[in-house]
mmCIF file of C-alpha atoms in Angstrom:
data_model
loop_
_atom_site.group_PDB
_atom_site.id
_atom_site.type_symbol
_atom_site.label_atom_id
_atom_site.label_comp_id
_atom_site.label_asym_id
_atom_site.label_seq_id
_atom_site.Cartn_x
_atom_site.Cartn_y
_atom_site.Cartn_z
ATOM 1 C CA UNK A 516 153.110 92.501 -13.797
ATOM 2 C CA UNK A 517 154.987 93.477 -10.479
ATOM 3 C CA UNK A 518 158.419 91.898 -9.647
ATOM 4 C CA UNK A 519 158.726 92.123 -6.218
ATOM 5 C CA UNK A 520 161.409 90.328 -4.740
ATOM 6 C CA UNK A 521 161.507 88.838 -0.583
ATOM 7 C CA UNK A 522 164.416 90.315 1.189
ATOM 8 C CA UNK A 523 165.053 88.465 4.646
ATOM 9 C CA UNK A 524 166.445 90.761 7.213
ATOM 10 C CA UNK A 525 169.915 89.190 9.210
ATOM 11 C CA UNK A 526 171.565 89.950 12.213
ATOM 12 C CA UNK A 527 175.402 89.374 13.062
ATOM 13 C CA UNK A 528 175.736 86.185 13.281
ATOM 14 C CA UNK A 529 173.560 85.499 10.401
ATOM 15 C CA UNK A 530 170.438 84.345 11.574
ATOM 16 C CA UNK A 531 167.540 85.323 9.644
ATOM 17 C CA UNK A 532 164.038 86.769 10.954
ATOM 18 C CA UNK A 533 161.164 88.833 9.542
ATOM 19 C CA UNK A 534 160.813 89.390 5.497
ATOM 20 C CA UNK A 535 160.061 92.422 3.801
ATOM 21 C CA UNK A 536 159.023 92.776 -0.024
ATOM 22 C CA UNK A 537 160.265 95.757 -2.573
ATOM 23 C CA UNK A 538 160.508 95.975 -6.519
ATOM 24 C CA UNK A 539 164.119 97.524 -5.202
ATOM 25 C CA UNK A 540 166.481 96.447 -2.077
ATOM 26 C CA UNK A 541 166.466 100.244 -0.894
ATOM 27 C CA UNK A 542 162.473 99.719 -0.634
ATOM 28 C CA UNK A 543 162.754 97.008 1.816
ATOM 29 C CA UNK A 544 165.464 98.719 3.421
ATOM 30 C CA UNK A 545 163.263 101.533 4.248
ATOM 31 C CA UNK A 546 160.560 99.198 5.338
ATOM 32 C CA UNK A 547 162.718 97.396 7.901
ATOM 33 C CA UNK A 548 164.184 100.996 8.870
ATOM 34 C CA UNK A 549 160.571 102.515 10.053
ATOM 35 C CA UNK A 550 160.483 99.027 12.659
ATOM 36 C CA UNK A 551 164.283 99.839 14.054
ATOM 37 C CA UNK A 552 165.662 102.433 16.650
ATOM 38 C CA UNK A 553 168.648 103.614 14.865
ATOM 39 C CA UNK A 554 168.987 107.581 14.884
ATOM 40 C CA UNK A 555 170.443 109.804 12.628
ATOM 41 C CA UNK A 556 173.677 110.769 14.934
ATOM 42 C CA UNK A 557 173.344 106.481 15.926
ATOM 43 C CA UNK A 558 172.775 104.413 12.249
ATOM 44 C CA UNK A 559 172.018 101.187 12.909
ATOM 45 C CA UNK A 560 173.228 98.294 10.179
ATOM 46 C CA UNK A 561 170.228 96.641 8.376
ATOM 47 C CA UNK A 562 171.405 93.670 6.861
ATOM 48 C CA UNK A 563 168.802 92.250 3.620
ATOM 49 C CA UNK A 564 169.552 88.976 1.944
ATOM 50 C CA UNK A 565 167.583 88.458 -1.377
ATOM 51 C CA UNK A 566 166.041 85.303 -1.014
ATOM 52 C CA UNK A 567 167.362 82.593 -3.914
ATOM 53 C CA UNK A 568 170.752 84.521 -3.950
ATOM 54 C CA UNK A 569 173.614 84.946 -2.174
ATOM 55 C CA UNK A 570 173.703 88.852 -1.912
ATOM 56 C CA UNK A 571 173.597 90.599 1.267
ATOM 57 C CA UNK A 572 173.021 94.293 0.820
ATOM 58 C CA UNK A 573 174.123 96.019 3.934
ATOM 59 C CA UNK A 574 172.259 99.524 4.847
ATOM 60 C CA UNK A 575 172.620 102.650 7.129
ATOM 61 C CA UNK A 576 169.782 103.466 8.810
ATOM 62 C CA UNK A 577 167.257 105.659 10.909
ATOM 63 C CA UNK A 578 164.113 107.114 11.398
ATOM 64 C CA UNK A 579 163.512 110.492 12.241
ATOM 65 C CA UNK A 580 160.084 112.498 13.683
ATOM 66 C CA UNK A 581 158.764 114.860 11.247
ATOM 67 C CA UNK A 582 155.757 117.058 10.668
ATOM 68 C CA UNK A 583 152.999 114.943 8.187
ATOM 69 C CA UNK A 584 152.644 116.565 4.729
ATOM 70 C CA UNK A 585 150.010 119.383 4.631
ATOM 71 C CA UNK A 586 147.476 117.108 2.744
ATOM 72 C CA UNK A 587 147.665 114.131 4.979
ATOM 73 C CA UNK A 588 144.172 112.435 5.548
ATOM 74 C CA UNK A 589 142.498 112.727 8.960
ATOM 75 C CA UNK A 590 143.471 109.361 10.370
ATOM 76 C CA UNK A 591 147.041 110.713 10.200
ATOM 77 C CA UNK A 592 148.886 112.282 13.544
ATOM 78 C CA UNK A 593 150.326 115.822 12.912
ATOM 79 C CA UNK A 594 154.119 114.404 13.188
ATOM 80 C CA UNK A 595 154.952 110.666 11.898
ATOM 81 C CA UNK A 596 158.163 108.869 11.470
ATOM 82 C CA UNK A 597 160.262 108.682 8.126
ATOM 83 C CA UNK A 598 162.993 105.892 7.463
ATOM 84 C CA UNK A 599 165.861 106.873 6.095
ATOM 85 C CA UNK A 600 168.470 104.280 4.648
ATOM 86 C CA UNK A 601 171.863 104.491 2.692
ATOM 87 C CA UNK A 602 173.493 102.202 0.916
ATOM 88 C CA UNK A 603 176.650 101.324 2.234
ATOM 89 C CA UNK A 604 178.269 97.569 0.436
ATOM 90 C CA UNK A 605 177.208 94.660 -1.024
ATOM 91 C CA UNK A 606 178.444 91.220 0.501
ATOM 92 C CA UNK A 607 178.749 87.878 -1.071
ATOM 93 C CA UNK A 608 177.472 84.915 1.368
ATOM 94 C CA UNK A 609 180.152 81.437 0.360
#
């Protein structure tokens, strides 16, 4: 069976808004990395609380325009963009 765990995306001053699902934090991370506007010479700071803890595991990231893979189905455009994320701490909330 899966274990997929919720990961609730924060801002600043610690409000939380929009949820996004992974086995692994670095999934989710990438998933809330293909919505945001950070580029690779401009990271933006993705902030992902597991929901029923108190671990906030704080990301670098971007997305970046690339050419689709060779074998990419027809519905696909010739250039798509790919999330890029990078671990940078782990915070404990009080």
């Amino acid at each position: 069976m899966s274990n997929t765990r919720n990961f609730v995306l924060r801002d600043e001053d610690g409000n939380e808004h929009g949820v996004f699902t992974g086995k692994q934090p670095r999934q989710a991370a990438l998933k809330a990395a293909n919505r945001g506007s950070g580029t690779k010479a401009n990271p933006e700071i993705i902030r992902l609380r597991e929901r029923g803890t108190k671990k906030v595991h704080v990301f670098k990231a971007w997305k970046e325009i690339v050419d689709a893979p060779k074998n990419r189905p027809a519905w696909m455009p010739e250039k798509i963009s790919k999330p890029f994320v990078k671990k940078e701490w782990i915070e404990k909330l009080e």
